[in-house]
Amino acid sequence: MKYTAAHWGTYEIHDNDLKPVGDDPAPSRIGKGWLSASRNLDSRILRPAIRKGWLEGDGGKNRLDDVFVEVSWDEAATRVAEELTRICKEHGNGAIYGGSYGWASAGRFHHAQSQLKRFLNLAGGFVRARETYSHAAGEVLIPHILGMPQGDFQDQMTSWEHITEHCTLLVAFGGISGRPAQVASSGTAKHHTENWLRQMKGRMINVSPQKSDMPNAEWVSIRPGTDAALMLALCHTLLVEGLHDEAFLTRYTSGWPKLCAYLLGESDGQARSADWAAPICDVDAEAIRQLARDMASSHTMINVAWGVQRTDHGEQPIWAGLALASMLGQIGKPGTGYGFGYGCVASIGRSTKNVYWPSIPQGRNAVDDFIPVARVTDMLLHPGERYAYNGTTRTYPDIRMVLWSGGNPYHHHQDLLRLEKGWQKPETVVVFEQGWTATARRADIVLPATTPLERTDIMLSKTEPTLIYMSPVHAPVGEAKDDHEILKLIAAKMGLEEAFTEGRSQEDWLRWLWDQSATLVAGQGMELPDFDSFRQLGRFNLDRDVETRIALADFVADPVAHPLGTESGRITLFNEKIAAFGLDDCPGHPAWLQPVESTLDAPQGALHMISAQSDTRLHSQNDQGSESLGSKIEGREVCRLHPDSAAERGIAEGSIVRLFNSRGATLAGVAFDGDLRRDCIALQTGAWFDAAEVDGMRMDIHGNPNALTIDKGTSSLAQGNIGHTALVFVEPWTKPLPPLKVSNAPDFVER
């Protein structure tokens, strides 16, 4: 049997078709559209192409809407090599931005980010990005308050077995959904999250603007963006009713007296009580008090979803949730305490022993410069401008060339019309892509990349006991090449081929990775078959030890012997270092700070837009596949509205509407959802951005929510994205529908 794998599952290959492995209890919906997206010749990039305006020296001014000239691979590689050499010679490697993201493939070798970084480091270095769009606020904050990288905390979070057995009250801020739990970084073979939720014996409470974030739980319909206020009010109730664990706070936390004073309002006269929070959160004050009492009398797990921190001041709900769990005093016990991200990917809470597999070496970056990942437009628009980040003051570099592989910023970035302005600034943009996304259409040199279905690789996931030899399902489409081959061509033009490949073929690299992996696990008492046997098997289940975990258990058992890596060695409820930064938008303790946009003070008719992950694709991958295309209305992504909100605006189900605000507009189909707050509208992410001029205004016509979101950092601490903080208006679309361009290639001309 031959297999392949993706972030959303593992598949058997049957006569050019795919079937999920039989032991996957809940195969992903995303996989249903994978093969058709790969074979969609209308949207795939078939040959290397260069933008006509770039060839004519337009300096990027026609980069948004231009035609292309198809060229040979030799010319494309030569042009990239020459341009990279010129930019580095004239401006230095600090003028090169290497944009890439980690979700392009579940394969260990064809990892776009690793391949691009390896090449650029050999070429003298580049400006890189730090953190992720998924949870940047947590990545910066958690080392301050828990003393470890966010990923390390995620790896030690309490196992689902303990939660289902011991937890009697699971309170999920942002819910726990099987929708994002379809995927896992580096791939997955089984989907268990929804099964774990079904096994819960106790109560489950979904604190979210939409019931679908945890459909089988009790629903607390909170105003979007106000989770921190609710958490603080729960803390206040525990405090004033004497339900908090003072002994735990004294022994295991630092800064409690200062947080206590804030809760009581000793410095500003405003107690963070249930009565204070009720109008902010739109949750009944007595319901808040009762929830706090229930938490104190139950075995309680507090979970904060990643989406909750993708908001203005997104650091605060992470910190306030930890403070709430600390006051309950149940951290370090089986099934209770604090979690950050259960359900956000499939791997969190698994009880297998983690194996940290080898990867291809990336070398050393000679350029010591970076930006927070979500500040890319600021970097392009404001070179030389200073900005605050994690207690430092940094300066945006002057980027002259962008190389982007394995990602689609016109999906995951905010305020895409603003990004378009920044995107015109560099002298040259090179994109490695599979399909004609908005990113590819706005490149100067476009290099067609294969999909994972067209190449050989190995799936090695740290949390997944199944290892997969990924066989190709079909031949490369058109003239597409994998990233390694593309970079090898460019490296050859620059005299770097030998250094880049180290004399190894792709099979040699796969064998090298397998040998390194075998040596690694042998040191842990496990054994892998030889490479040829693994290739023949296609799938191998590593005999890993079951390792159920309890987050922070060693620290709680003995905080002296196992201190945290924080300033105090304990959980910091008031952090002296953050306080010393003097940030108006992120004080030294968890606090309520009103978002820049909110229905608390919204103009009449405004709705809060929720832009969650789709269940038909991973980010924007497979948007041109059958599953995603089949879910659209008249080719547009579907937004969800409460029937009452729709009736107030004269909107019919199944119709097309315009969502708009001061930043932009988009068109979407309409479905009704009675389990959505009336002051909200939900539009899933991932529809390929398709900008057009309509009545003299540039707008998206395909249903991409990032045509409307705010391009602002969470705070001066983390500078994460705030994609979930956005107000929009919605109205019926009564004009003829503009034709979609996104499903077809751009126009080509002869040179």
PDB file of C-alpha atoms in Angstrom, residues 416-417 609 617 623 631-641 651 654-661 663-671 681-695 697-708 728-742:
ATOM      1  CA  LEU A 416      -5.144  43.704   2.404  1.00  0.00           C
ATOM      2  CA  LEU A 417      -5.626  46.980   0.553  1.00  0.00           C
ATOM      3  CA  MET A 609     -16.910  40.273  12.287  1.00  0.00           C
ATOM      4  CA  ARG A 617      -9.545  24.185   3.676  1.00  0.00           C
ATOM      5  CA  ASP A 623      -9.753  26.944  -1.801  1.00  0.00           C
ATOM      6  CA  SER A 631     -19.621  25.402  -0.307  1.00  0.00           C
ATOM      7  CA  LYS A 632     -19.767  28.853  -1.924  1.00  0.00           C
ATOM      8  CA  ILE A 633     -22.803  30.839  -3.093  1.00  0.00           C
ATOM      9  CA  GLU A 634     -22.470  32.149  -6.652  1.00  0.00           C
ATOM     10  CA  GLY A 635     -18.749  31.579  -6.315  1.00  0.00           C
ATOM     11  CA  ARG A 636     -18.436  33.715  -3.160  1.00  0.00           C
ATOM     12  CA  GLU A 637     -17.504  32.681   0.363  1.00  0.00           C
ATOM     13  CA  VAL A 638     -20.495  32.398   2.708  1.00  0.00           C
ATOM     14  CA  CYS A 639     -21.013  34.641   5.733  1.00  0.00           C
ATOM     15  CA  ARG A 640     -23.354  33.740   8.579  1.00  0.00           C
ATOM     16  CA  LEU A 641     -25.881  36.128  10.111  1.00  0.00           C
ATOM     17  CA  ILE A 651     -31.120  40.473   3.678  1.00  0.00           C
ATOM     18  CA  GLY A 654     -28.763  32.650  -0.101  1.00  0.00           C
ATOM     19  CA  SER A 655     -28.342  36.200  -1.407  1.00  0.00           C
ATOM     20  CA  ILE A 656     -25.139  38.190  -1.935  1.00  0.00           C
ATOM     21  CA  VAL A 657     -24.200  40.996   0.442  1.00  0.00           C
ATOM     22  CA  ARG A 658     -21.497  43.622   0.673  1.00  0.00           C
ATOM     23  CA  LEU A 659     -19.517  43.750   3.913  1.00  0.00           C
ATOM     24  CA  PHE A 660     -17.692  47.042   4.278  1.00  0.00           C
ATOM     25  CA  ASN A 661     -15.955  49.514   6.568  1.00  0.00           C
ATOM     26  CA  ARG A 663     -10.677  49.879   5.264  1.00  0.00           C
ATOM     27  CA  GLY A 664     -12.343  48.016   2.448  1.00  0.00           C
ATOM     28  CA  ALA A 665     -15.207  45.844   1.280  1.00  0.00           C
ATOM     29  CA  THR A 666     -15.954  42.319   0.132  1.00  0.00           C
ATOM     30  CA  LEU A 667     -18.845  40.351  -1.353  1.00  0.00           C
ATOM     31  CA  ALA A 668     -20.165  37.175   0.265  1.00  0.00           C
ATOM     32  CA  GLY A 669     -23.116  34.826   0.149  1.00  0.00           C
ATOM     33  CA  VAL A 670     -25.446  34.579   3.149  1.00  0.00           C
ATOM     34  CA  ALA A 671     -26.496  31.726   5.426  1.00  0.00           C
ATOM     35  CA  ILE A 681     -21.352  38.342  11.444  1.00  0.00           C
ATOM     36  CA  ALA A 682     -19.115  35.337  10.752  1.00  0.00           C
ATOM     37  CA  LEU A 683     -16.980  35.087   7.614  1.00  0.00           C
ATOM     38  CA  GLN A 684     -14.420  32.282   7.543  1.00  0.00           C
ATOM     39  CA  THR A 685     -10.876  32.939   6.424  1.00  0.00           C
ATOM     40  CA  GLY A 686      -9.167  31.543   3.353  1.00  0.00           C
ATOM     41  CA  ALA A 687     -11.126  32.629   0.270  1.00  0.00           C
ATOM     42  CA  TRP A 688      -8.508  33.743  -2.259  1.00  0.00           C
ATOM     43  CA  PHE A 689      -8.375  37.533  -2.333  1.00  0.00           C
ATOM     44  CA  ASP A 690      -9.821  38.827  -5.637  1.00  0.00           C
ATOM     45  CA  ALA A 691      -9.615  42.606  -5.882  1.00  0.00           C
ATOM     46  CA  ALA A 692     -11.499  44.520  -8.552  1.00  0.00           C
ATOM     47  CA  GLU A 693     -12.501  48.097  -9.340  1.00  0.00           C
ATOM     48  CA  VAL A 694     -16.238  48.398  -8.755  1.00  0.00           C
ATOM     49  CA  ASP A 695     -17.858  51.812  -9.222  1.00  0.00           C
ATOM     50  CA  MET A 697     -13.659  51.653  -5.562  1.00  0.00           C
ATOM     51  CA  ARG A 698     -11.149  48.829  -5.166  1.00  0.00           C
ATOM     52  CA  MET A 699     -12.709  45.949  -3.241  1.00  0.00           C
ATOM     53  CA  ASP A 700     -12.514  42.202  -2.817  1.00  0.00           C
ATOM     54  CA  ILE A 701     -15.300  40.335  -4.604  1.00  0.00           C
ATOM     55  CA  HIS A 702     -14.715  36.792  -3.318  1.00  0.00           C
ATOM     56  CA  GLY A 703     -15.354  36.927   0.447  1.00  0.00           C
ATOM     57  CA  ASN A 704     -11.953  37.423   2.066  1.00  0.00           C
ATOM     58  CA  PRO A 705     -12.424  38.871   5.593  1.00  0.00           C
ATOM     59  CA  ASN A 706      -8.936  40.402   5.614  1.00  0.00           C
ATOM     60  CA  ALA A 707     -10.180  42.999   3.190  1.00  0.00           C
ATOM     61  CA  LEU A 708     -11.823  44.423   6.342  1.00  0.00           C
ATOM     62  CA  VAL A 728     -18.222  45.948   9.630  1.00  0.00           C
ATOM     63  CA  PHE A 729     -21.471  46.982   8.037  1.00  0.00           C
ATOM     64  CA  VAL A 730     -23.468  44.721   5.755  1.00  0.00           C
ATOM     65  CA  GLU A 731     -26.046  45.474   3.077  1.00  0.00           C
ATOM     66  CA  PRO A 732     -27.731  43.631   0.200  1.00  0.00           C
ATOM     67  CA  TRP A 733     -25.804  43.648  -3.087  1.00  0.00           C
ATOM     68  CA  THR A 734     -28.252  44.767  -5.761  1.00  0.00           C
ATOM     69  CA  LYS A 735     -25.889  45.369  -8.682  1.00  0.00           C
ATOM     70  CA  PRO A 736     -24.648  42.846 -11.239  1.00  0.00           C
ATOM     71  CA  LEU A 737     -22.021  40.567  -9.768  1.00  0.00           C
ATOM     72  CA  PRO A 738     -18.520  41.409 -10.983  1.00  0.00           C
ATOM     73  CA  PRO A 739     -16.835  38.396 -12.617  1.00  0.00           C
ATOM     74  CA  LEU A 740     -14.342  36.473 -10.524  1.00  0.00           C
ATOM     75  CA  LYS A 741     -10.758  36.329 -11.761  1.00  0.00           C
ATOM     76  CA  VAL A 742      -9.396  34.196  -8.956  1.00  0.00           C
TER      77      VAL A 742
END
